[in-house]
């Protein structure tokens, strides 16, 4: 870590953060802060875009028109979130083409959770309830972080994610109150989605290589473990209301800390998945590359239109 005393840009920047000010694109930002934000915000944007794939898999098979309309709108919202986040990352001086290239060539990461398959309709409910639930806990902290464009994107995204979570919870409620076969489908889906959702918050402190800098620069306001605990406390109670069982034999309520404690998380699986070896990594990247190639004519047409109509972009 650079010593602020040896770097006047860093010193001035940290002094502003200490006063509670936000950083904006026009400011002189320390290079390491800029790089950390580009890494994190672009990974976040990629996650939104790749995250469309497991859900889109069920649009044609939604069990009713109402569910189909809801799912279509959700997948479309995720595309919008990706676009806000790419725009926010571009304010740091890195072009969108470069960020997308990093995704398509496998250089950039995206959330571990989207490398798991959606095998039944209950999985779509689990994504809304658990994955959006986890995303909101993480993102409502980021909505108070030190970088202005990220804050503004997060405020808007969190509003939409809250709606996604509610519709997921409503879907799971319908299954949990349904026939024995529907209840079993919901439980089986929860069994598969619970462990990787816990991993979404990132590794524990000793393996969280970026946390020290991100906490110091107020990008992260809470640790990965603290946010994971908030999610566990919130979700265990929701599962009880639904009559579903959290698939963890070690789960127990600690009267002293007033928190639910969980059993060990399989971090080996997490690192394998984010290293490219999860169940669906290759499929996800193949789908994104195909979509990018299929969209080449749209990008060419938009660029030609913009060149002929400079006032449109003014
Ligand atoms: N997946 O040092 P840390 C959503 C990597 S949006 C993959 O602790 P950091 C909406 C990390 O990059 C979900 N990789 O990392 C939706 C680092 O490797 P690197 C996405 C992960 O950055 C819902 C290494 O492990 N949300 O779901 C993950 O301080 C439904 C060491 O970890 C965001 O991206 C992971 N889960 O903390 C869409 C939020 N965790 O890069 C569709 C913004 C860690 O040094 C449907 N990001 N790694 O090579 C963050 O808040 C942070 O980046 C964390 C990780 C908390 C994810």
Coordinates of C-alpha atoms and ligand atoms in Angstrom, one line a residue:
X1 CA 0.0 0.0 0.0
X2 CA 1.4 3.4 -1.0
X3 CA 2.2 5.8 1.8
X4 CA 0.0 8.9 1.4
X5 CA 2.8 11.2 2.6
X6 CA 4.8 10.2 -0.4
X7 CA 2.0 10.8 -2.8
X8 CA 0.3 14.3 -2.8
X9 CA -2.6 13.1 -5.0
X10 CA -3.4 10.3 -2.6
X11 CA -3.0 12.5 0.4
X12 CA -5.5 15.1 -1.0
X13 CA -7.9 12.4 -2.0
X14 CA -7.9 10.7 1.4
X15 CA -8.3 14.1 3.1
X16 CA -11.5 14.6 1.0
X17 CA -12.8 11.2 1.8
X18 CA -12.2 11.8 5.5
X19 CA -14.5 14.8 5.3
X20 CA -17.2 12.6 3.8
X21 CA -16.9 14.0 0.3
X22 CA -17.5 11.8 -2.8
X23 CA -15.1 11.4 -5.7
X24 CA -16.3 12.5 -9.1
X25 CA -14.9 11.8 -12.6
X26 CA -13.5 15.3 -13.1
X27 CA -11.4 14.9 -9.9
X28 CA -7.8 13.8 -9.9
X29 CA -8.0 10.3 -8.6
X30 CA -5.2 8.1 -7.3
X31 CA -4.4 5.5 -10.1
X32 CA -4.8 2.6 -7.7
X33 CA -8.3 3.8 -6.7
X34 CA -9.3 4.2 -10.3
X35 CA -8.1 0.7 -11.2
X36 CA -9.9 -0.9 -8.3
X37 CA -13.1 0.8 -9.3
X38 CA -12.7 -0.2 -13.0
X39 CA -12.2 -3.8 -11.9
X40 CA -15.1 -3.9 -9.5
X41 CA -17.6 -1.9 -11.5
X42 CA -16.9 -3.7 -14.8
X43 CA -17.2 -7.1 -13.0
X44 CA -20.5 -5.9 -11.7
X45 CA -21.7 -4.8 -15.1
X46 CA -20.6 -8.2 -16.6
X47 CA -22.5 -10.0 -13.8
X48 CA -25.7 -8.2 -14.8
X49 CA -25.4 -9.1 -18.4
X50 CA -24.3 -12.7 -17.9
X51 CA -27.0 -12.9 -15.2
X52 CA -29.6 -12.5 -17.8
X53 CA -28.8 -15.9 -19.3
X54 CA -29.9 -18.4 -16.6
X55 CA -33.3 -16.6 -16.3
X56 CA -33.8 -16.1 -20.0
X57 CA -33.6 -19.9 -20.2
X58 CA -37.1 -20.0 -18.7
X59 CA -38.9 -17.2 -20.6
X60 CA -40.4 -19.7 -23.1
X61 CA -41.4 -22.1 -20.3
X62 CA -42.9 -19.7 -17.7
X63 CA -46.0 -21.4 -16.3
X64 CA -48.5 -18.6 -17.0
X65 CA -48.7 -15.3 -19.0
X66 CA -48.4 -13.3 -15.7
X67 CA -45.1 -15.1 -14.8
X68 CA -43.8 -14.7 -18.4
X69 CA -44.4 -10.9 -18.4
X70 CA -42.7 -10.6 -15.0
X71 CA -39.7 -12.6 -16.1
X72 CA -39.4 -10.8 -19.4
X73 CA -39.4 -7.4 -17.5
X74 CA -36.8 -8.7 -15.0
X75 CA -34.4 -9.9 -17.7
X76 CA -34.8 -6.6 -19.5
X77 CA -34.1 -4.7 -16.2
X78 CA -30.8 -6.7 -15.8
X79 CA -29.7 -5.5 -19.3
X80 CA -30.5 -1.9 -18.2
X81 CA -28.4 -2.4 -15.0
X82 CA -25.5 -3.7 -17.1
X83 CA -25.7 -0.5 -19.3
X84 CA -25.9 1.9 -16.3
X85 CA -22.8 0.2 -14.9
X86 CA -20.8 0.2 -18.1
X87 CA -21.6 3.9 -18.4
X88 CA -20.5 4.5 -14.8
X89 CA -17.2 2.5 -15.4
X90 CA -16.6 4.6 -18.6
X91 CA -16.4 7.7 -16.5
X92 CA -13.1 6.3 -15.2
X93 CA -11.6 6.7 -18.7
X94 CA -11.9 3.1 -20.0
X95 CA -13.9 2.5 -23.2
X96 CA -16.8 0.0 -23.1
X97 CA -15.3 -2.0 -26.0
X98 CA -12.2 -2.7 -23.9
X99 CA -14.4 -3.9 -20.9
X100 CA -16.5 -6.1 -23.1
X101 CA -13.4 -7.6 -24.7
X102 CA -12.1 -8.5 -21.2
X103 CA -15.3 -10.4 -20.5
X104 CA -15.4 -12.2 -23.9
X105 CA -11.8 -13.2 -23.7
X106 CA -12.3 -14.6 -20.1
X107 CA -9.9 -12.0 -18.5
X108 CA -12.6 -10.3 -16.4
X109 CA -14.5 -12.1 -13.7
X110 CA -18.3 -11.9 -13.2
X111 CA -20.3 -13.2 -10.2
X112 CA -19.8 -16.9 -9.3
X113 CA -23.6 -17.4 -9.0
X114 CA -24.3 -17.2 -12.7
X115 CA -22.3 -20.2 -13.5
X116 CA -24.9 -22.5 -12.1
X117 CA -27.8 -24.0 -14.2
X118 CA -31.5 -23.2 -13.9
X119 CA -32.9 -26.8 -13.9
X120 CA -36.5 -26.2 -12.8
X121 CA -39.0 -23.3 -12.6
X122 CA -38.3 -23.1 -8.8
X123 CA -34.8 -21.9 -9.7
X124 CA -36.3 -18.7 -11.2
X125 CA -38.0 -18.0 -7.8
X126 CA -34.7 -18.8 -6.0
X127 CA -32.8 -16.3 -8.2
X128 CA -35.3 -13.6 -7.3
X129 CA -35.5 -14.4 -3.6
X130 CA -31.9 -15.4 -2.8
X131 CA -29.7 -13.9 -5.6
X132 CA -31.5 -10.5 -5.8
X133 CA -31.8 -10.6 -2.0
X134 CA -28.0 -11.0 -1.7
X135 CA -27.3 -8.4 -4.4
X136 CA -29.5 -5.8 -2.6
X137 CA -27.6 -6.2 0.7
X138 CA -24.3 -5.8 -1.1
X139 CA -25.5 -2.9 -3.3
X140 CA -27.3 -0.9 -0.7
X141 CA -23.9 -0.5 0.9
X142 CA -22.3 0.4 -2.4
X143 CA -25.0 3.1 -2.8
X144 CA -23.2 5.0 0.0
X145 CA -19.7 4.4 -1.4
X146 CA -17.1 7.1 -2.3
X147 CA -17.5 7.2 -6.1
X148 CA -20.4 9.4 -7.2
X149 CA -21.3 7.7 -10.5
X150 CA -21.3 4.3 -8.8
X151 CA -23.5 5.7 -6.0
X152 CA -26.0 7.1 -8.5
X153 CA -26.2 3.8 -10.5
X154 CA -26.6 1.8 -7.3
X155 CA -29.5 3.9 -6.0
X156 CA -31.4 3.3 -9.2
X157 CA -30.5 -0.4 -9.5
X158 CA -31.4 -1.2 -5.9
X159 CA -35.0 0.1 -6.4
X160 CA -35.5 -2.3 -9.3
X161 CA -33.7 -5.2 -7.5
X162 CA -36.1 -4.8 -4.5
X163 CA -39.0 -5.4 -6.9
X164 CA -37.2 -8.4 -8.3
X165 CA -36.6 -9.9 -4.9
X166 CA -40.3 -9.4 -4.0
X167 CA -41.5 -11.2 -7.1
X168 CA -39.0 -14.0 -6.5
X169 CA -40.3 -14.4 -2.9
X170 CA -43.9 -14.4 -4.2
X171 CA -43.0 -17.1 -6.7
X172 CA -41.4 -19.3 -4.0
X173 CA -44.4 -18.7 -1.7
X174 CA -46.7 -20.0 -4.3
X175 CA -44.6 -23.1 -4.7
X176 CA -44.1 -23.6 -0.9
X177 CA -47.9 -23.4 -0.4
X178 CA -48.6 -25.6 -3.4
X179 CA -48.8 -29.3 -4.0
X180 CA -46.3 -31.7 -2.3
X181 CA -44.5 -31.9 -5.7
X182 CA -44.2 -28.1 -5.9
X183 CA -43.0 -27.9 -2.3
X184 CA -40.4 -30.6 -3.1
X185 CA -39.3 -28.7 -6.2
X186 CA -38.9 -25.5 -4.1
X187 CA -36.8 -27.3 -1.4
X188 CA -34.6 -29.0 -4.0
X189 CA -33.9 -25.7 -5.7
X190 CA -33.1 -24.0 -2.3
X191 CA -30.7 -26.9 -1.6
X192 CA -28.8 -26.1 -4.8
X193 CA -28.9 -22.3 -4.6
X194 CA -28.1 -21.7 -0.9
X195 CA -24.3 -22.5 -0.9
X196 CA -23.3 -20.5 -4.0
X197 CA -25.5 -17.6 -2.9
X198 CA -23.5 -17.4 0.3
X199 CA -20.3 -17.3 -1.8
X200 CA -21.6 -14.2 -3.7
X201 CA -20.4 -12.0 -0.9
X202 CA -16.8 -13.0 -1.6
X203 CA -14.2 -14.9 0.4
X204 CA -13.6 -14.4 4.1
X205 CA -11.2 -11.6 5.2
X206 CA -8.0 -13.6 5.1
X207 CA -8.6 -14.4 1.4
X208 CA -10.2 -11.1 0.4
X209 CA -7.2 -9.6 -1.3
X210 CA -8.9 -6.3 -2.3
X211 CA -10.8 -5.5 0.9
X212 CA -8.1 -3.6 2.7
X213 CA -7.8 -0.9 0.0
X214 CA -11.5 -0.9 -0.7
X215 CA -12.4 -0.3 2.9
X216 CA -9.7 2.4 3.3
X217 CA -11.1 4.2 0.3
X218 CA -14.7 3.8 1.4
X219 CA -15.7 1.7 -1.6
X220 CA -16.6 -1.1 0.7
X221 CA -18.3 0.1 3.9
X222 CA -18.7 -3.4 5.4
X223 CA -16.7 -6.6 5.1
X224 CA -17.7 -9.6 2.9
X225 CA -18.4 -11.6 6.1
X226 CA -20.5 -8.9 7.7
X227 CA -22.8 -8.6 4.6
X228 CA -23.0 -12.4 4.4
X229 CA -24.2 -12.5 8.0
X230 CA -26.9 -9.9 7.3
X231 CA -28.1 -12.0 4.4
X232 CA -28.2 -15.2 6.6
X233 CA -30.1 -13.5 9.4
X234 CA -32.7 -12.1 7.0
X235 CA -33.1 -15.2 4.9
X236 CA -33.3 -17.9 7.6
X237 CA -36.4 -16.2 9.0
X238 CA -37.9 -15.9 5.5
X239 CA -37.3 -19.6 4.9
X240 CA -39.1 -20.4 8.3
X241 CA -42.1 -18.4 7.2
X242 CA -42.1 -20.4 3.9
X243 CA -41.8 -23.7 5.7
X244 CA -38.5 -24.5 3.8
X245 CA -35.4 -25.9 5.3
X246 CA -32.0 -24.2 5.0
X247 CA -29.7 -27.0 3.8
X248 CA -27.1 -26.6 6.5
X249 CA -26.9 -29.2 9.4
X250 CA -24.7 -26.7 11.4
X251 CA -27.2 -23.8 11.2
X252 CA -28.0 -22.6 14.7
X253 CA -29.1 -19.4 16.5
X254 CA -26.5 -18.0 18.8
X255 CA -28.2 -16.4 21.8
X256 CA -25.1 -14.5 22.7
X257 CA -24.5 -12.7 19.4
X258 CA -28.2 -12.8 18.3
X259 CA -27.1 -14.1 14.9
X260 CA -27.6 -17.3 13.0
X261 CA -24.3 -19.2 12.5
X262 CA -23.7 -21.3 9.5
X263 CA -21.5 -24.3 8.8
X264 CA -18.3 -24.2 6.6
X265 CA -18.5 -22.8 3.1
X266 CA -16.7 -24.7 0.3
X267 CA -14.2 -22.1 -0.8
X268 CA -12.5 -24.6 -3.0
X269 CA -15.6 -24.8 -5.1
X270 CA -15.9 -21.0 -5.2
X271 CA -12.3 -20.5 -6.5
X272 CA -12.8 -23.3 -9.1
X273 CA -16.0 -21.5 -10.3
X274 CA -14.5 -18.0 -10.5
X275 CA -11.4 -19.6 -12.2
X276 CA -13.5 -20.7 -15.1
X277 CA -14.4 -24.2 -14.0
X278 CA -18.0 -24.0 -12.8
X279 CA -20.8 -26.1 -14.3
X280 CA -21.8 -23.4 -16.9
X281 CA -18.8 -21.1 -17.4
X282 CA -18.1 -22.2 -20.9
X283 CA -21.8 -22.1 -21.9
X284 CA -22.2 -18.6 -20.5
X285 CA -19.1 -17.2 -22.4
X286 CA -20.2 -19.0 -25.6
X287 CA -23.6 -17.4 -25.3
X288 CA -22.2 -13.9 -24.7
X289 CA -19.7 -14.2 -27.6
X290 CA -22.5 -15.3 -30.0
X291 CA -24.7 -12.5 -28.8
X292 CA -21.9 -10.0 -29.4
X293 CA -21.2 -11.3 -32.9
X294 CA -24.9 -11.3 -33.7
X295 CA -25.1 -7.7 -32.6
X296 CA -22.3 -6.4 -34.8
X297 CA -24.7 -5.0 -37.3
X298 CA -26.6 -3.1 -34.7
X299 CA -23.3 -1.5 -33.4
X300 CA -22.3 -0.6 -37.0
X301 CA -25.7 0.9 -37.7
X302 CA -25.7 2.9 -34.5
X303 CA -22.2 4.2 -35.3
X304 CA -23.1 5.1 -38.8
X305 CA -26.3 6.9 -37.6
X306 CA -24.3 8.8 -35.0
X307 CA -21.7 9.9 -37.6
X308 CA -24.4 11.2 -39.9
X309 CA -26.3 12.9 -37.0
X310 CA -23.8 14.5 -34.7
X311 CA -26.5 16.5 -33.0
X312 CA -28.0 13.3 -31.6
X313 CA -25.0 12.7 -29.4
X314 CA -24.4 16.3 -28.6
Ligands
LIG1 N1 -17.9 -13.8 -7.9 O1 -10.8 -9.4 -2.6 P1 -12.2 -9.9 -2.7 C1 -26.5 -9.4 -9.3 C2 -13.2 -12.4 -6.6 S1 -25.1 -8.5 -9.3 C3 -16.8 -13.8 -8.7 O2 -13.1 -10.0 -1.5 P2 -13.7 -7.7 -3.8 C4 -27.7 -8.8 -9.9 C5 -12.7 -11.0 -6.6 O3 -13.1 -10.4 -7.8 C6 -23.8 -9.6 -8.6 N2 -15.6 -13.4 -8.2 O4 -12.9 -9.1 -3.9 C7 -28.5 -9.8 -10.6 C8 -11.2 -11.1 -6.4 O5 -10.6 -11.5 -7.6 P3 -9.7 -10.3 -8.5 C9 -22.5 -9.0 -8.7 C10 -15.6 -13.0 -6.9 O6 -13.9 -7.2 -5.1 C11 -29.4 -10.6 -9.8 C12 -11.1 -12.3 -5.5 O7 -12.4 -13.1 -5.6 N3 -22.4 -7.9 -7.8 O8 -26.4 -10.5 -8.8 C13 -16.7 -13.0 -6.1 O9 -13.1 -6.9 -2.7 C14 -30.2 -11.5 -10.5 C15 -10.9 -12.0 -4.0 O10 -12.1 -11.4 -3.4 C16 -21.2 -7.2 -7.7 O11 -20.3 -7.4 -8.6 C17 -17.9 -13.4 -6.7 N4 -19.0 -13.5 -6.0 O12 -15.1 -8.2 -3.2 C18 -28.4 -10.0 -11.9 C19 -21.2 -6.1 -6.7 N5 -16.4 -12.5 -4.9 O13 -10.8 -9.4 -9.1 C20 -29.2 -11.0 -12.6 C21 -19.9 -5.3 -6.8 C22 -15.0 -12.2 -4.9 O14 -8.8 -9.6 -7.5 C23 -30.1 -11.7 -11.8 N6 -18.8 -6.0 -6.3 N7 -14.6 -12.5 -6.2 O15 -9.0 -11.2 -9.5 C24 -18.5 -6.2 -5.0 O16 -19.2 -5.8 -4.1 C25 -17.2 -6.9 -4.7 O17 -16.4 -7.0 -5.8 C26 -17.4 -8.4 -4.1 C27 -16.0 -9.0 -3.9 C28 -18.0 -8.3 -2.7 C29 -18.2 -9.2 -5.0

